[in-house]
XYZ file of C-alpha atoms in Angstrom:
356
model
C 4.586 17.323 -139.396
C 3.968 15.444 -142.646
C 7.592 14.252 -141.419
C 6.247 12.972 -138.118
C 3.503 11.011 -140.149
C 5.169 9.037 -142.373
C 7.274 8.281 -139.705
C 3.955 6.792 -137.759
C 2.811 5.460 -140.791
C 5.952 3.933 -141.624
C 6.181 1.916 -137.717
C 2.712 0.877 -138.420
C 3.210 -0.816 -140.955
C 6.932 -2.494 -140.025
C 4.403 -4.526 -136.972
C 1.890 -5.371 -139.283
C 5.303 -6.837 -141.387
C 6.078 -8.543 -138.511
C 3.277 -9.577 -135.657
C 3.917 -8.789 -131.767
C 6.033 -10.887 -130.797
C 4.332 -10.425 -127.160
C 1.259 -12.051 -128.155
C 2.794 -14.918 -130.732
C 2.224 -18.520 -128.492
C 4.989 -21.381 -128.371
C 4.153 -24.075 -130.651
C 2.530 -27.316 -128.979
C 4.385 -30.405 -128.511
C 2.656 -33.890 -128.378
C 1.867 -34.710 -124.944
C 4.275 -39.230 -124.704
C 2.141 -41.698 -124.611
C 3.356 -45.709 -123.890
C 1.961 -46.955 -127.913
C 2.921 -50.681 -126.951
C 3.484 -52.915 -124.474
C 4.458 -56.866 -122.839
C 2.989 -59.302 -122.204
C -0.387 -57.720 -122.852
C -2.550 -56.622 -120.634
C -3.887 -59.397 -117.862
C -2.276 -61.970 -120.137
C -1.850 -65.129 -117.868
C 0.358 -68.043 -118.692
C 3.682 -65.877 -118.769
C 7.635 -66.844 -118.366
C 9.132 -66.952 -115.173
C 12.225 -65.252 -116.998
C 10.631 -62.742 -119.032
C 11.394 -59.400 -120.543
C 8.845 -56.080 -119.340
C 8.912 -53.693 -122.294
C 6.853 -50.394 -122.627
C 7.260 -49.035 -126.003
C 6.325 -44.575 -126.536
C 5.064 -42.971 -129.062
C 8.631 -40.696 -128.736
C 12.241 -40.499 -127.982
C 12.346 -39.776 -124.133
C 14.816 -38.512 -121.261
C 16.125 -42.071 -120.467
C 16.383 -40.988 -116.712
C 13.260 -40.462 -116.277
C 12.201 -44.128 -117.826
C 14.444 -45.327 -115.553
C 12.767 -44.237 -112.487
C 9.175 -44.113 -113.494
C 8.807 -48.205 -114.628
C 8.352 -50.677 -111.809
C 7.365 -53.780 -111.309
C 5.389 -55.027 -108.593
C 4.313 -58.772 -106.645
C 1.256 -56.899 -105.267
C 3.661 -54.689 -102.934
C 6.088 -54.980 -103.312
C 7.956 -54.164 -106.445
C 10.589 -57.497 -108.682
C 13.716 -55.989 -108.355
C 15.126 -55.987 -111.921
C 17.788 -53.827 -114.190
C 15.913 -50.657 -116.475
C 17.355 -50.674 -120.256
C 16.117 -47.558 -122.963
C 16.811 -47.566 -126.501
C 15.061 -47.083 -130.218
C 11.881 -45.509 -127.579
C 10.982 -49.711 -126.225
C 12.107 -49.556 -122.450
C 12.876 -53.097 -121.170
C 11.923 -54.155 -117.674
C 14.645 -57.349 -116.372
C 13.846 -58.791 -112.910
C 16.589 -59.394 -111.467
C 15.642 -63.106 -110.358
C 13.079 -65.912 -112.022
C 9.762 -64.209 -111.366
C 7.547 -66.643 -108.848
C 4.918 -68.530 -110.220
C 1.594 -68.747 -110.509
C 1.491 -64.625 -109.007
C -0.459 -61.310 -110.898
C 2.416 -58.925 -111.283
C 1.434 -55.085 -111.350
C 4.088 -53.075 -114.434
C 3.538 -48.868 -113.512
C 5.063 -46.533 -115.911
C 4.689 -43.603 -114.082
C 3.666 -39.853 -114.936
C 7.352 -39.263 -113.971
C 8.645 -40.067 -117.129
C 8.941 -37.501 -120.053
C 9.985 -36.726 -122.957
C 12.659 -35.421 -124.391
C 11.234 -30.831 -124.324
C 9.976 -32.512 -120.884
C 6.720 -33.485 -120.887
C 5.182 -35.982 -118.798
C 2.563 -38.956 -119.636
C -0.765 -37.117 -119.336
C -1.530 -40.618 -117.030
C 0.128 -42.390 -115.629
C 0.132 -46.404 -118.270
C -0.042 -49.312 -115.897
C -0.713 -53.314 -116.817
C -0.810 -57.059 -115.072
C 0.346 -60.264 -116.250
C -0.231 -63.946 -114.673
C 3.574 -66.450 -115.063
C 2.429 -69.470 -115.529
C 0.665 -72.171 -112.846
C 4.519 -74.844 -111.929
C 4.398 -77.941 -110.721
C 7.297 -78.497 -108.111
C 7.401 -81.751 -109.880
C 7.922 -79.295 -113.321
C 5.328 -80.227 -116.773
C 4.052 -84.487 -117.610
C 6.693 -86.303 -119.401
C 6.894 -88.069 -122.568
C 5.372 -90.337 -123.472
C 8.343 -92.446 -126.120
C 5.581 -95.417 -126.123
C 7.360 -98.498 -128.356
C 10.842 -96.206 -129.428
C 12.135 -96.627 -125.518
C 12.290 -100.183 -126.009
C 15.557 -98.096 -128.163
C 18.879 -97.400 -126.741
C 19.573 -95.855 -129.819
C 16.964 -95.651 -132.344
C 17.392 -93.935 -136.417
C 15.623 -93.732 -139.440
C 18.440 -93.246 -142.066
C 21.765 -95.347 -140.099
C 23.462 -96.005 -136.935
C 27.093 -95.671 -137.125
C 30.346 -95.824 -134.522
C 34.415 -96.147 -135.356
C 36.604 -96.502 -132.113
C 35.530 -99.177 -129.702
C 31.522 -97.747 -128.175
C 30.044 -99.461 -126.275
C 26.083 -99.518 -125.618
C 23.810 -101.429 -123.132
C 20.020 -101.907 -124.480
C 19.113 -102.409 -128.109
C 19.593 -100.354 -130.978
C 16.911 -99.575 -134.292
C 16.477 -99.185 -137.538
C 14.120 -98.128 -140.042
C 13.621 -98.531 -142.934
C 17.112 -98.157 -144.255
C 18.281 -102.158 -143.898
C 21.416 -103.616 -141.811
C 23.549 -102.541 -144.468
C 23.363 -98.898 -142.599
C 23.923 -100.213 -139.898
C 28.573 -99.997 -140.219
C 31.003 -99.864 -137.057
C 29.581 -103.157 -135.149
C 31.002 -106.269 -137.305
C 27.077 -107.680 -136.826
C 26.059 -111.780 -136.321
C 25.482 -113.680 -139.775
C 23.161 -114.816 -140.778
C 19.675 -112.221 -139.712
C 17.306 -112.887 -137.573
C 14.506 -111.235 -136.242
C 17.898 -109.309 -134.198
C 20.967 -109.532 -135.003
C 24.217 -109.409 -131.467
C 27.124 -107.106 -131.898
C 30.261 -106.618 -129.250
C 29.668 -103.759 -128.748
C 26.686 -104.059 -127.474
C 25.005 -106.037 -124.529
C 21.416 -106.127 -125.958
C 20.260 -106.401 -129.252
C 19.932 -104.820 -132.854
C 17.128 -104.160 -135.171
C 16.521 -103.527 -138.388
C 14.379 -102.905 -140.922
C 14.743 -106.290 -142.922
C 15.056 -108.548 -140.094
C 12.857 -111.589 -139.565
C 8.732 -111.173 -138.957
C 7.820 -109.052 -136.918
C 10.385 -106.758 -136.989
C 9.073 -104.551 -139.579
C 6.437 -103.599 -137.836
C 8.484 -103.492 -134.599
C 10.715 -100.900 -135.439
C 7.917 -99.278 -137.909
C 5.804 -98.634 -134.701
C 7.945 -97.254 -132.595
C 9.515 -94.658 -134.698
C 7.027 -93.433 -135.704
C 6.291 -93.344 -131.428
C 9.696 -91.638 -131.772
C 8.338 -88.942 -134.149
C 4.735 -88.985 -131.991
C 7.452 -88.016 -129.136
C 8.707 -85.554 -130.224
C 6.109 -83.706 -131.687
C 4.301 -83.979 -128.254
C 6.993 -82.525 -126.539
C 7.560 -79.971 -129.093
C 4.361 -78.746 -128.335
C 3.695 -78.172 -125.059
C 2.827 -75.031 -124.430
C 3.255 -71.952 -121.585
C 6.825 -72.839 -121.496
C 8.230 -71.748 -117.658
C 11.098 -69.616 -119.525
C 12.004 -69.142 -122.580
C 15.192 -67.503 -124.086
C 17.416 -68.108 -121.011
C 21.079 -67.366 -121.201
C 20.220 -66.654 -124.427
C 20.609 -70.345 -125.468
C 23.883 -69.974 -123.394
C 22.860 -72.565 -120.456
C 26.468 -72.882 -119.238
C 27.226 -73.464 -115.756
C 24.145 -72.789 -114.082
C 21.084 -74.805 -112.414
C 18.073 -75.459 -113.478
C 14.412 -76.296 -111.587
C 12.212 -79.034 -113.294
C 10.324 -77.328 -115.944
C 9.539 -75.984 -119.664
C 12.304 -74.248 -121.524
C 11.280 -73.158 -124.382
C 14.095 -70.977 -127.227
C 14.459 -69.741 -130.410
C 17.731 -70.250 -130.910
C 21.223 -72.551 -131.019
C 21.496 -73.666 -127.024
C 24.877 -74.617 -125.585
C 26.664 -76.002 -122.784
C 30.524 -75.047 -123.056
C 31.466 -76.333 -119.859
C 28.458 -77.340 -117.034
C 24.935 -77.640 -116.529
C 23.156 -78.475 -113.202
C 19.931 -80.694 -113.292
C 18.002 -80.681 -109.703
C 15.069 -81.813 -109.170
C 13.666 -85.300 -107.416
C 13.202 -88.087 -108.373
C 9.490 -87.614 -109.892
C 11.065 -84.295 -111.648
C 10.903 -83.216 -115.036
C 12.709 -81.484 -117.362
C 11.445 -80.575 -121.263
C 14.332 -78.025 -122.678
C 12.832 -77.396 -125.909
C 15.271 -76.176 -129.180
C 14.310 -74.441 -131.952
C 17.938 -74.519 -133.449
C 20.812 -77.256 -132.645
C 21.542 -78.410 -129.927
C 25.408 -78.533 -128.382
C 27.623 -79.752 -125.871
C 30.897 -78.540 -126.085
C 34.091 -80.875 -125.461
C 34.843 -82.475 -121.865
C 30.361 -81.043 -121.025
C 28.975 -82.664 -117.915
C 25.619 -82.539 -117.202
C 24.884 -83.199 -113.740
C 22.036 -84.177 -112.325
C 21.278 -84.196 -108.578
C 18.423 -84.094 -106.047
C 17.208 -87.269 -107.089
C 17.624 -86.329 -110.487
C 16.822 -89.226 -113.656
C 17.924 -89.178 -117.153
C 14.662 -90.857 -118.084
C 12.493 -87.306 -117.304
C 14.989 -84.922 -118.602
C 14.342 -84.585 -123.215
C 15.926 -82.379 -124.929
C 13.337 -82.403 -127.821
C 16.042 -80.839 -131.230
C 14.630 -78.848 -134.343
C 17.911 -79.366 -135.678
C 20.942 -81.243 -135.097
C 22.838 -82.827 -131.692
C 26.588 -82.694 -131.272
C 27.785 -84.003 -127.958
C 31.700 -83.067 -127.941
C 34.708 -84.991 -126.769
C 34.252 -86.957 -123.582
C 31.208 -85.267 -122.779
C 28.773 -87.182 -119.628
C 24.983 -86.342 -120.782
C 21.687 -87.165 -119.470
C 18.556 -87.315 -121.112
C 16.816 -88.896 -123.801
C 17.253 -87.289 -127.221
C 14.627 -86.811 -129.477
C 16.307 -85.105 -132.457
C 14.695 -84.098 -135.901
C 18.217 -84.684 -137.811
C 21.068 -85.542 -136.585
C 22.456 -87.737 -133.042
C 27.178 -87.399 -132.641
C 28.480 -87.925 -130.754
C 32.215 -87.401 -130.866
C 35.560 -89.604 -128.782
C 34.822 -90.718 -125.244
C 30.999 -89.405 -125.201
C 28.682 -91.064 -122.850
C 24.841 -91.077 -122.269
C 23.016 -91.951 -119.430
C 19.668 -91.818 -121.616
C 18.433 -92.513 -124.928
C 20.498 -90.923 -128.640
C 16.439 -91.935 -130.861
C 17.298 -89.484 -134.305
C 15.089 -89.248 -137.834
C 17.778 -89.521 -139.246
C 21.214 -91.303 -138.044
C 23.011 -91.248 -135.034
C 26.505 -91.419 -135.476
C 29.180 -92.547 -132.880
C 32.948 -92.369 -132.195
C 34.160 -94.774 -129.576
C 31.503 -93.626 -127.502
C 29.160 -95.281 -124.804
C 25.311 -95.058 -124.483
C 23.838 -96.747 -121.147
C 19.863 -97.327 -120.770
C 18.726 -95.447 -117.754
C-alpha cells in the first residue's frame, strides 16, 4: 500500500512538471497585412507605364500572391505580369495603360503567408493615369535661341568636312573658341565660313551681337529649365533607359538614367505632335542609329533635355532639338535635323546639322 501511494505521488509530480499536452495551445501567428502600396491611394497623374506594387508585413507564399494581385479598369482586368521578391509584389502591365482612366488595384484574401494565414481583408486602392493630349505636351519655347542651329557657351569645333545650315553662336566665349571653320576676316557683327550656310556669331563681335548672344544663351537655359521642369510624365523609365526599336507616341518621357538608342527609334504623330524627353544623365545614340519621324511628325517639335552629355555616334541620323546641359558631340558622318543647344560645347567631325 505504501509503495502504491509513492508511485501515484511520483506520477502526479511528473505531470505537474511537464504539463498536460492535451491542453497546450499552439503558438499564435501574426496575420499578414499590406504595409505599403504604390501608386498611393487616389493618386492622379500617374504614368501610363506604371509598375503597381504592394509590400507585405512578412514573407508570403509567392504563388498565392501572384494569383491574388489584380488591376482593373472598371470591371475589366488589365493584362500584366506579377512578380514577388523580398516581400514586395509588383504588377507590370503588358500594355500601355489608357490615359485619364481610373484603375483599381486589389490584393485579395487569397494571398497567404508561409504558415497559410491569409490577409484578414482584401487591400484595395485606386489611381488615375495622366491626362494626355493626342498631340502630347506643349512645345518648349526656345525664344531667341531658335535663331541658331548651333549655340554653345564654351566652344564650337569641327574636324573634317562639316556642313551646317543655319546660324552658329558662341557666348560668353570669344571667336577664338570657334575652331576648324576657317572664319572670314575681319570680323564685324558676324563672320562666315565655307562650312556654314548661314552666319557665325561670337561674344567679342561688334554691337549688337554680344547682347543678342547673351539673350539667346539665357533663352537656351530657360528652355532647358522649362523642359526639365515639366511634370506628370506619360512614361517613366521606359525600357530601363534603352528605347531601341520602339515606336513612341507624342508625350512626356522621363528617365533618371542614361538613355541609349543603339539602332532605331520611331516617333509617330501628326504635324503638331510634341515629344519631350527628360534625361537625368547622358544620351547616347549608337553608330549608324536612325531616328525616324512618321505620320507627319516634325523635328522642330522633338525636344531632348539632357542633364549630362549627348553623343551621336558615326553616321547617326538624329532628329530634334537637343537641349544639353553639357557637351553635344557628333561623330564622323553624324547628321542632325534640328538644333544642338549646349551649355558647354559642341564638337563635330564631318557632321551635318540642318535647321529644322
